[in-house]
Coordinates of C-alpha atoms and ligand atoms in Angstrom, one line a residue:
M1 CA 136.0 366.2 13.3
L2 CA 133.4 366.6 10.5
K3 CA 131.2 363.6 9.6
V4 CA 128.7 363.3 6.9
S5 CA 125.9 360.9 8.0
K6 CA 123.3 359.5 5.7
F7 CA 120.1 357.9 6.9
G8 CA 118.3 355.4 4.6
G9 CA 114.5 355.2 4.1
S10 CA 114.0 352.4 6.7
S11 CA 115.6 354.7 9.3
L12 CA 113.0 357.3 8.5
A13 CA 109.9 355.2 8.0
T14 CA 108.1 356.1 11.3
A15 CA 108.1 358.8 14.0
E16 CA 109.9 356.4 16.3
Q17 CA 112.6 355.9 13.8
V18 CA 112.9 359.6 13.2
C19 CA 113.3 360.1 16.9
R20 CA 116.1 357.6 16.9
V21 CA 117.8 359.4 14.0
C22 CA 117.5 362.7 15.8
D23 CA 119.1 361.1 18.9
I24 CA 122.0 359.7 16.8
I25 CA 122.6 363.1 15.1
T26 CA 122.7 365.0 18.3
E27 CA 124.9 362.7 20.3
D28 CA 128.0 363.4 18.2
P29 CA 128.9 367.0 17.5
G30 CA 130.9 365.8 14.5
R31 CA 127.6 364.9 12.7
R32 CA 127.1 368.3 11.0
I33 CA 126.0 367.3 7.5
I34 CA 123.1 364.9 7.3
V35 CA 121.7 363.4 4.2
V36 CA 118.3 361.8 4.2
S37 CA 116.3 359.4 2.0
A38 CA 112.5 359.5 1.7
P39 CA 110.5 357.5 4.3
G40 CA 110.8 353.8 3.4
K41 CA 108.8 350.7 4.3
R42 CA 107.4 350.3 7.8
H43 CA 107.0 346.6 7.3
S44 CA 107.6 344.1 4.5
Q45 CA 104.2 344.7 2.8
D46 CA 104.5 348.5 2.9
I47 CA 105.2 350.8 0.0
K48 CA 108.1 353.3 0.1
V49 CA 107.2 356.9 -0.4
T50 CA 109.4 357.1 -3.5
D51 CA 107.4 354.2 -5.0
L52 CA 104.1 355.9 -4.1
L53 CA 105.3 359.1 -5.9
I54 CA 106.4 357.1 -8.9
A55 CA 103.0 355.4 -9.0
A56 CA 101.3 358.8 -8.8
A57 CA 103.5 360.2 -11.6
S58 CA 102.9 357.1 -13.8
E59 CA 99.1 357.5 -13.4
R60 CA 99.3 361.2 -14.4
L61 CA 101.5 360.3 -17.4
M62 CA 98.8 357.9 -18.5
G63 CA 96.2 360.7 -18.3
K64 CA 94.8 359.7 -15.0
L65 CA 94.8 361.7 -11.7
G66 CA 97.4 359.9 -9.5
A67 CA 95.6 361.6 -6.6
S68 CA 95.2 358.6 -4.3
E69 CA 98.9 357.6 -4.5
C70 CA 99.9 361.2 -3.8
A71 CA 97.5 361.4 -0.9
E72 CA 99.0 358.2 0.5
A73 CA 102.5 359.7 0.3
I74 CA 101.3 362.9 2.1
E75 CA 99.6 360.8 4.7
R76 CA 103.0 359.1 5.5
Y77 CA 104.5 362.5 6.4
R78 CA 101.4 363.6 8.2
S79 CA 101.5 360.6 10.5
I80 CA 105.2 361.1 11.3
A81 CA 104.7 364.8 12.0
A82 CA 101.6 364.2 14.1
E83 CA 103.4 361.8 16.4
L84 CA 106.4 364.1 16.7
E85 CA 103.9 366.9 17.6
L86 CA 105.2 369.2 14.9
P87 CA 103.1 372.2 14.0
A88 CA 100.3 371.5 11.4
A89 CA 101.9 374.1 9.1
A90 CA 104.8 371.7 8.5
V91 CA 102.5 369.1 7.0
D92 CA 100.5 371.7 5.1
A93 CA 103.7 372.8 3.4
I94 CA 104.5 369.2 2.4
A95 CA 101.0 368.5 1.2
H96 CA 101.1 371.7 -0.9
D97 CA 104.5 370.9 -2.3
L98 CA 103.6 367.3 -3.4
T99 CA 100.3 368.4 -4.8
E100 CA 102.0 371.1 -6.8
R101 CA 104.5 368.6 -8.2
L102 CA 101.6 366.2 -9.1
E103 CA 99.8 369.0 -10.9
N104 CA 102.9 370.1 -12.9
S105 CA 102.9 369.9 -16.7
T106 CA 103.5 366.3 -17.9
E107 CA 104.7 367.6 -21.3
N108 CA 108.3 366.5 -20.6
A109 CA 107.7 363.0 -19.1
D110 CA 111.3 362.5 -17.8
L111 CA 111.4 365.9 -16.1
Y112 CA 107.9 365.3 -14.6
M113 CA 108.9 361.9 -13.2
D114 CA 112.2 363.1 -11.7
T115 CA 110.5 366.1 -10.1
M116 CA 107.9 363.8 -8.5
K117 CA 110.6 361.3 -7.3
A118 CA 112.7 364.1 -5.8
G119 CA 109.7 365.2 -3.7
G120 CA 110.2 362.3 -1.3
E121 CA 113.7 363.2 -0.2
D122 CA 113.1 367.0 -0.4
N123 CA 110.2 367.0 2.0
C124 CA 111.8 364.4 4.3
A125 CA 114.8 366.7 4.7
R126 CA 112.5 369.6 5.6
L127 CA 110.7 367.5 8.1
I128 CA 113.9 366.2 9.8
A129 CA 115.2 369.8 10.0
Q130 CA 112.0 370.8 11.8
A131 CA 112.1 367.8 14.1
L132 CA 115.6 368.9 15.2
E133 CA 114.6 372.5 15.6
A134 CA 111.7 371.4 17.8
R135 CA 114.3 369.9 20.1
G136 CA 116.0 373.4 20.2
I137 CA 118.8 372.4 17.9
E138 CA 120.2 374.7 15.2
A139 CA 119.4 372.7 12.1
R140 CA 118.6 373.9 8.6
Y141 CA 117.4 372.3 5.4
V142 CA 119.7 373.1 2.5
S143 CA 118.5 372.8 -1.1
P144 CA 120.8 371.0 -3.5
K145 CA 120.2 373.8 -5.9
D146 CA 121.5 376.5 -3.5
A147 CA 124.4 374.3 -2.5
G148 CA 125.4 373.7 -6.2
L149 CA 124.8 369.9 -6.6
L150 CA 125.1 370.0 -10.4
L151 CA 124.4 366.8 -12.2
S152 CA 124.4 365.6 -15.8
D153 CA 121.1 365.9 -17.6
E154 CA 120.3 362.1 -17.5
P155 CA 116.9 361.7 -15.9
G156 CA 116.8 358.9 -13.4
N157 CA 120.4 358.1 -13.9
A158 CA 122.3 361.3 -13.5
Q159 CA 126.0 361.7 -12.6
V160 CA 127.7 364.4 -10.6
L161 CA 129.5 367.1 -12.6
P162 CA 133.1 367.9 -11.5
E163 CA 132.3 371.6 -10.9
A164 CA 129.8 370.6 -8.2
Y165 CA 132.6 369.7 -5.7
T166 CA 134.0 373.2 -5.4
Q167 CA 130.6 374.7 -4.6
L168 CA 129.6 371.9 -2.2
R169 CA 132.8 372.4 -0.3
E170 CA 131.3 375.6 1.2
L171 CA 128.9 373.4 3.3
R172 CA 131.8 373.0 5.6
E173 CA 131.5 376.5 6.8
R174 CA 127.8 376.5 7.7
S175 CA 126.9 376.7 11.3
G176 CA 124.6 374.2 13.0
I177 CA 123.4 371.0 11.4
T178 CA 122.8 370.9 7.7
I179 CA 120.0 368.6 6.5
F180 CA 120.4 367.8 2.9
P181 CA 118.0 365.7 0.8
G182 CA 119.5 362.7 -1.0
F183 CA 118.8 361.3 -4.4
F184 CA 118.6 364.4 -6.6
G185 CA 120.4 367.5 -7.8
Y186 CA 120.1 369.9 -10.7
A187 CA 121.1 370.0 -14.3
K188 CA 123.0 373.1 -15.5
E189 CA 119.7 374.3 -17.2
G190 CA 118.2 374.5 -13.7
H191 CA 115.8 371.5 -13.6
V192 CA 115.7 368.6 -11.2
V193 CA 117.4 365.3 -12.1
T194 CA 117.7 362.2 -9.9
F195 CA 120.3 359.6 -9.5
S196 CA 119.4 355.9 -10.1
R197 CA 117.3 354.2 -7.4
G198 CA 118.9 354.1 -4.0
G199 CA 120.8 357.2 -5.0
S200 CA 120.9 359.0 -1.6
D201 CA 124.0 357.0 -0.9
I202 CA 125.6 358.8 -3.8
T203 CA 124.5 362.2 -2.5
G204 CA 126.2 361.4 0.8
A205 CA 129.3 360.2 -0.8
I206 CA 129.6 363.3 -3.0
L207 CA 129.1 365.6 0.1
A208 CA 131.6 363.6 2.1
S209 CA 134.1 363.9 -0.6
A210 CA 133.5 367.6 -1.3
V211 CA 133.9 368.7 2.4
R212 CA 136.7 366.1 3.0
A213 CA 134.8 364.6 5.9
E214 CA 136.7 362.4 8.4
V215 CA 134.2 359.7 7.8
Y216 CA 131.0 359.0 5.7
E217 CA 128.6 357.2 8.0
N218 CA 125.9 355.3 6.2
F219 CA 123.1 354.4 8.6
T220 CA 120.9 351.6 7.4
D221 CA 118.9 348.7 9.0
V222 CA 121.5 346.0 9.3
D223 CA 124.4 345.6 11.7
S224 CA 127.0 345.2 8.9
V225 CA 127.7 344.0 5.5
F226 CA 127.5 340.2 5.5
A227 CA 129.8 337.8 3.6
A228 CA 126.9 336.4 1.6
N229 CA 123.2 337.1 1.1
P230 CA 121.4 336.1 4.4
S231 CA 118.4 334.8 2.4
I232 CA 120.7 332.2 0.8
V233 CA 123.2 331.4 3.5
E234 CA 122.1 331.0 7.1
N235 CA 123.8 333.4 9.5
P236 CA 126.6 334.6 7.2
A237 CA 129.7 336.1 8.8
A238 CA 129.7 339.9 9.4
I239 CA 132.4 341.8 7.5
A240 CA 134.3 344.2 9.8
E241 CA 136.5 345.9 7.1
L242 CA 136.5 346.0 3.4
T243 CA 138.5 348.0 0.8
Y244 CA 136.7 350.2 -1.7
R245 CA 137.6 347.8 -4.4
E246 CA 136.1 344.8 -2.5
M247 CA 132.9 346.8 -1.8
R248 CA 132.6 347.9 -5.4
E249 CA 132.8 344.3 -6.6
L250 CA 130.3 343.1 -4.1
S251 CA 127.8 345.9 -4.6
Y252 CA 128.1 345.5 -8.4
A253 CA 127.1 341.9 -7.9
G254 CA 124.0 342.5 -5.8
F255 CA 125.1 343.6 -2.3
S256 CA 122.5 346.3 -2.0
V257 CA 123.6 347.7 1.4
F258 CA 125.6 350.4 -0.4
H259 CA 125.1 351.8 -3.9
D260 CA 128.0 350.8 -6.1
E261 CA 128.1 354.3 -7.7
A262 CA 128.6 355.8 -4.2
L263 CA 132.1 354.4 -3.9
E264 CA 133.8 356.5 -6.6
P265 CA 133.5 360.0 -4.8
V266 CA 134.7 358.6 -1.5
Y267 CA 137.5 356.6 -3.1
R268 CA 138.7 359.7 -4.9
A269 CA 138.9 361.7 -1.7
Q270 CA 139.9 358.6 0.4
V271 CA 137.2 359.2 2.9
P272 CA 136.5 356.0 4.9
V273 CA 132.9 354.8 4.9
H274 CA 131.2 353.4 8.0
I275 CA 128.1 351.3 7.5
R276 CA 126.0 351.3 10.7
N277 CA 122.6 350.2 12.0
T278 CA 120.2 353.0 13.1
N279 CA 118.4 350.4 15.3
N280 CA 121.6 349.2 16.9
P281 CA 124.2 352.0 16.8
Q282 CA 126.4 350.1 19.3
A283 CA 127.2 347.4 16.7
A284 CA 130.6 347.7 15.2
G285 CA 129.3 348.0 11.6
T286 CA 131.4 347.6 8.5
R287 CA 134.2 350.0 7.6
I288 CA 135.2 350.6 4.0
V289 CA 138.8 351.8 3.8
P290 CA 141.5 352.4 1.2
N291 CA 143.6 349.4 2.4
R292 CA 143.3 346.7 5.0
A293 CA 145.8 344.3 6.4
T294 CA 145.1 341.0 4.6
N295 CA 147.8 339.0 6.5
G296 CA 146.1 336.4 8.6
E297 CA 142.7 337.3 7.3
L298 CA 140.6 335.0 5.2
P299 CA 141.6 335.6 1.5
V300 CA 137.9 336.0 0.5
V301 CA 135.7 338.6 2.1
G302 CA 132.4 337.9 0.4
I303 CA 130.5 335.9 -2.2
A304 CA 127.9 337.7 -4.3
A305 CA 125.6 336.7 -7.1
I306 CA 123.7 338.5 -9.9
D307 CA 120.8 336.9 -11.5
S308 CA 119.3 337.6 -14.9
V309 CA 122.2 338.0 -17.2
C310 CA 122.6 336.6 -20.7
C311 CA 125.5 335.8 -22.9
V312 CA 125.9 336.7 -26.6
Y313 CA 128.3 334.1 -28.0
L314 CA 130.2 334.2 -31.3
S315 CA 132.7 331.8 -32.8
K316 CA 134.7 332.2 -35.9
Y317 CA 137.8 330.2 -36.9
L318 CA 140.9 332.4 -36.9
M319 CA 139.1 335.1 -35.0
N320 CA 142.4 335.9 -33.2
R321 CA 143.9 337.1 -36.6
Q322 CA 141.0 339.4 -37.5
I323 CA 141.8 342.9 -36.5
G324 CA 138.8 344.9 -35.3
F325 CA 136.6 341.8 -34.6
G326 CA 136.0 342.7 -31.0
R327 CA 135.4 346.4 -31.7
R328 CA 132.8 345.6 -34.4
L329 CA 131.0 343.1 -32.1
L330 CA 130.8 345.7 -29.3
Q331 CA 129.7 348.4 -31.8
V332 CA 126.7 346.3 -32.7
L333 CA 125.7 346.3 -29.0
E334 CA 126.5 350.0 -28.7
A335 CA 124.1 350.8 -31.6
E336 CA 121.3 349.2 -29.5
A337 CA 122.4 351.2 -26.4
I338 CA 123.4 348.1 -24.5
S339 CA 126.3 348.3 -22.1
F340 CA 128.3 345.1 -21.5
E341 CA 129.4 343.6 -18.2
H342 CA 132.2 341.2 -19.2
V343 CA 133.8 339.9 -22.3
P344 CA 135.4 336.4 -21.7
S345 CA 137.1 335.2 -24.9
G346 CA 138.9 332.2 -26.4
I347 CA 141.1 332.0 -29.5
D348 CA 138.2 331.6 -31.9
N349 CA 135.3 332.8 -29.8
M350 CA 134.0 335.7 -27.8
S351 CA 131.2 336.0 -25.3
V352 CA 129.6 339.2 -24.2
I353 CA 127.7 339.2 -20.9
V354 CA 124.9 341.7 -20.7
R355 CA 122.0 342.2 -18.3
E356 CA 118.9 340.5 -19.4
E357 CA 116.7 343.6 -18.8
S358 CA 118.7 345.5 -21.5
L359 CA 118.2 342.8 -24.2
S360 CA 114.6 342.7 -25.3
A361 CA 113.5 340.0 -27.8
E362 CA 113.4 342.5 -30.6
K363 CA 116.9 343.9 -29.8
E364 CA 118.2 340.3 -29.7
Q365 CA 116.8 339.6 -33.1
R366 CA 118.4 342.8 -34.6
I367 CA 121.7 342.2 -32.9
V368 CA 122.0 338.6 -34.1
E369 CA 121.1 339.7 -37.6
Q370 CA 123.7 342.5 -37.5
L371 CA 126.4 340.2 -36.1
R372 CA 125.8 337.7 -38.9
Q373 CA 126.0 340.4 -41.6
Q374 CA 129.0 342.3 -40.2
L375 CA 131.2 339.5 -38.8
A376 CA 130.1 336.4 -40.7
P377 CA 130.6 334.1 -37.6
E378 CA 130.3 330.3 -37.8
D379 CA 128.1 330.4 -34.8
V380 CA 126.2 333.1 -33.0
S381 CA 123.8 332.4 -30.1
V382 CA 122.2 334.1 -27.1
E383 CA 121.8 332.2 -23.9
R384 CA 119.5 333.6 -21.3
G385 CA 118.9 332.5 -17.7
L386 CA 122.4 332.8 -16.4
S387 CA 123.9 334.1 -13.1
L388 CA 127.2 335.5 -12.3
I389 CA 128.9 334.5 -9.0
M390 CA 131.6 336.7 -7.7
V391 CA 134.1 335.5 -5.2
V392 CA 135.7 338.7 -3.8
G393 CA 138.8 339.4 -1.6
E394 CA 142.0 341.3 -1.9
G395 CA 143.7 338.4 -0.1
M396 CA 143.3 336.2 -3.1
R397 CA 146.2 337.9 -4.8
H398 CA 148.6 336.5 -2.3
T399 CA 147.1 333.1 -1.9
V400 CA 147.8 330.1 -4.2
G401 CA 145.1 327.7 -5.2
M402 CA 142.0 330.0 -4.9
A403 CA 140.6 329.1 -8.3
A404 CA 141.2 325.4 -7.6
R405 CA 139.3 325.7 -4.3
A406 CA 136.4 327.5 -5.9
T407 CA 136.0 325.2 -8.9
G408 CA 136.4 322.2 -6.6
A409 CA 133.6 323.5 -4.4
L410 CA 131.4 324.0 -7.4
A411 CA 132.2 320.6 -8.8
G412 CA 131.4 319.1 -5.4
A413 CA 128.0 320.7 -5.6
T414 CA 127.5 319.5 -9.2
V415 CA 127.3 323.0 -10.5
N416 CA 128.4 323.3 -14.1
I417 CA 130.6 326.3 -14.8
E418 CA 129.8 327.9 -18.1
M419 CA 132.4 330.7 -17.9
I420 CA 135.3 331.8 -15.7
N421 CA 136.7 335.3 -15.6
Q422 CA 139.3 336.8 -13.4
G423 CA 140.2 340.5 -13.7
S424 CA 143.9 341.3 -13.7
N425 CA 143.5 343.1 -10.4
E426 CA 142.7 339.7 -8.8
V427 CA 140.2 341.2 -6.4
S428 CA 137.5 338.8 -7.7
M429 CA 136.8 335.7 -9.6
M430 CA 133.7 335.4 -11.6
F431 CA 131.8 332.3 -12.5
G432 CA 129.0 332.2 -15.0
I433 CA 126.5 329.4 -14.2
K434 CA 122.8 328.6 -14.9
S435 CA 120.5 330.6 -12.8
E436 CA 118.8 327.5 -11.3
D437 CA 122.2 326.6 -9.7
M438 CA 122.8 330.1 -8.2
E439 CA 121.8 329.4 -4.6
T440 CA 123.6 326.0 -4.5
A441 CA 126.7 327.7 -5.9
V442 CA 126.7 330.5 -3.3
R443 CA 126.3 328.0 -0.5
A444 CA 129.0 325.7 -1.7
L445 CA 131.5 328.6 -2.1
Y446 CA 130.5 330.1 1.3
Q447 CA 131.2 326.7 2.9
E448 CA 134.5 326.4 1.1
F449 CA 135.9 329.8 2.0
F450 CA 134.2 330.5 5.4
E451 CA 133.4 327.3 7.1
R452 CA 135.9 324.7 6.0
D453 CA 138.7 325.6 8.4
Ligands
LIG501 N1 114.2 357.1 -2.2 C1 115.0 356.8 -3.3 C2 114.7 355.3 -3.7 O1 113.9 354.7 -3.1 C3 116.5 357.0 -3.0 C4 117.1 356.4 -1.8 O2 116.4 355.9 -0.9 O3 118.3 356.3 -1.7 O4 115.3 354.8 -4.6

């Protein structure tokens, strides 16, 4: 049995947590490939090591020193190492490494920033390897460069290159426990590139897929994935099992327990994922599997919501007869490097849903201008302040009346639906509503699908 186990930042925030992680690793001989994040928050007001490193790098890029933020990050490792009674040389090496990164040339700002960010995970992996060795366990830090984790050259947003999988497969053969830093890899030209934030989940998924692990364990700080956001719904139900598609839809719409880009590699290799709690490893957790029995189960597994989206709306009489209308509309967005989320359309109108952060006021002005010129619509407008609510569940495909129940629940809570979209795979229904109604809508839908019976 070979397991890939990933531990998130909150699982590595203190020496006590690190001890717990070492206990978990050693109690199962299957846990031979371990992926670690950088130390996260110790309490709600705390700052993650990655954020400290980003702050230090930003300072340097503005021509300042960034020394105090970097020193704070080093201090985080120092306090963990001191409590674990690791040799001083371990911390000296970390301090040297982070200082060197800070003092690197800032000429290429993206490269500089990614190199700093990667320092959090890289040093954490070295520290965990030493903590295990101190217990007399054969554990070794492995560098993503040596292992061949090749990524596209997209700083802060890289993607794995297909050729990486063959090289990474060799990790299977290594003796002892491999400690692998999450979040970053290398471009073909040899420089560091990072995934998007929270990307250690992606590293774990890539390794689990490459070595064809029996399971990819993702240790975090909650007992399971919940059916709704616990800050909106009181005591939401725990989800025992989800399919890859359900998890993808939920994480797309804000379930941050598991990075949405981490699903593709495990889906491809059909490696099941097990989300577990470092602080309560006895809990059953949530399993993400290729298929699950939907008979007798609730048709809906979860309700998610994304805030801060906006809608670019166009109407033109006889739009349906105009060949290339949709393509030209999307090309205008493409020219501004905006990716779209959904495109609900009618006979004579089309809406394009995009994330608000990608549409600055200047871009909006240029886009509206271009759309007017190129498509001569009767109406073009941009509405901000919208939310998308996703009702997710494979069981909806086999159940009649799901849309009626959802719209009935929203009407009962006097939430006005601005848009409805259901993908043809019928794993989810999406409702566009005003952001101020988001929490009411989530509660109403949760009540309808989880509490009514
Ligand atoms: N440390 C990185 C972040 O905070 C990556 C991760 O934790 O997965 O985004």
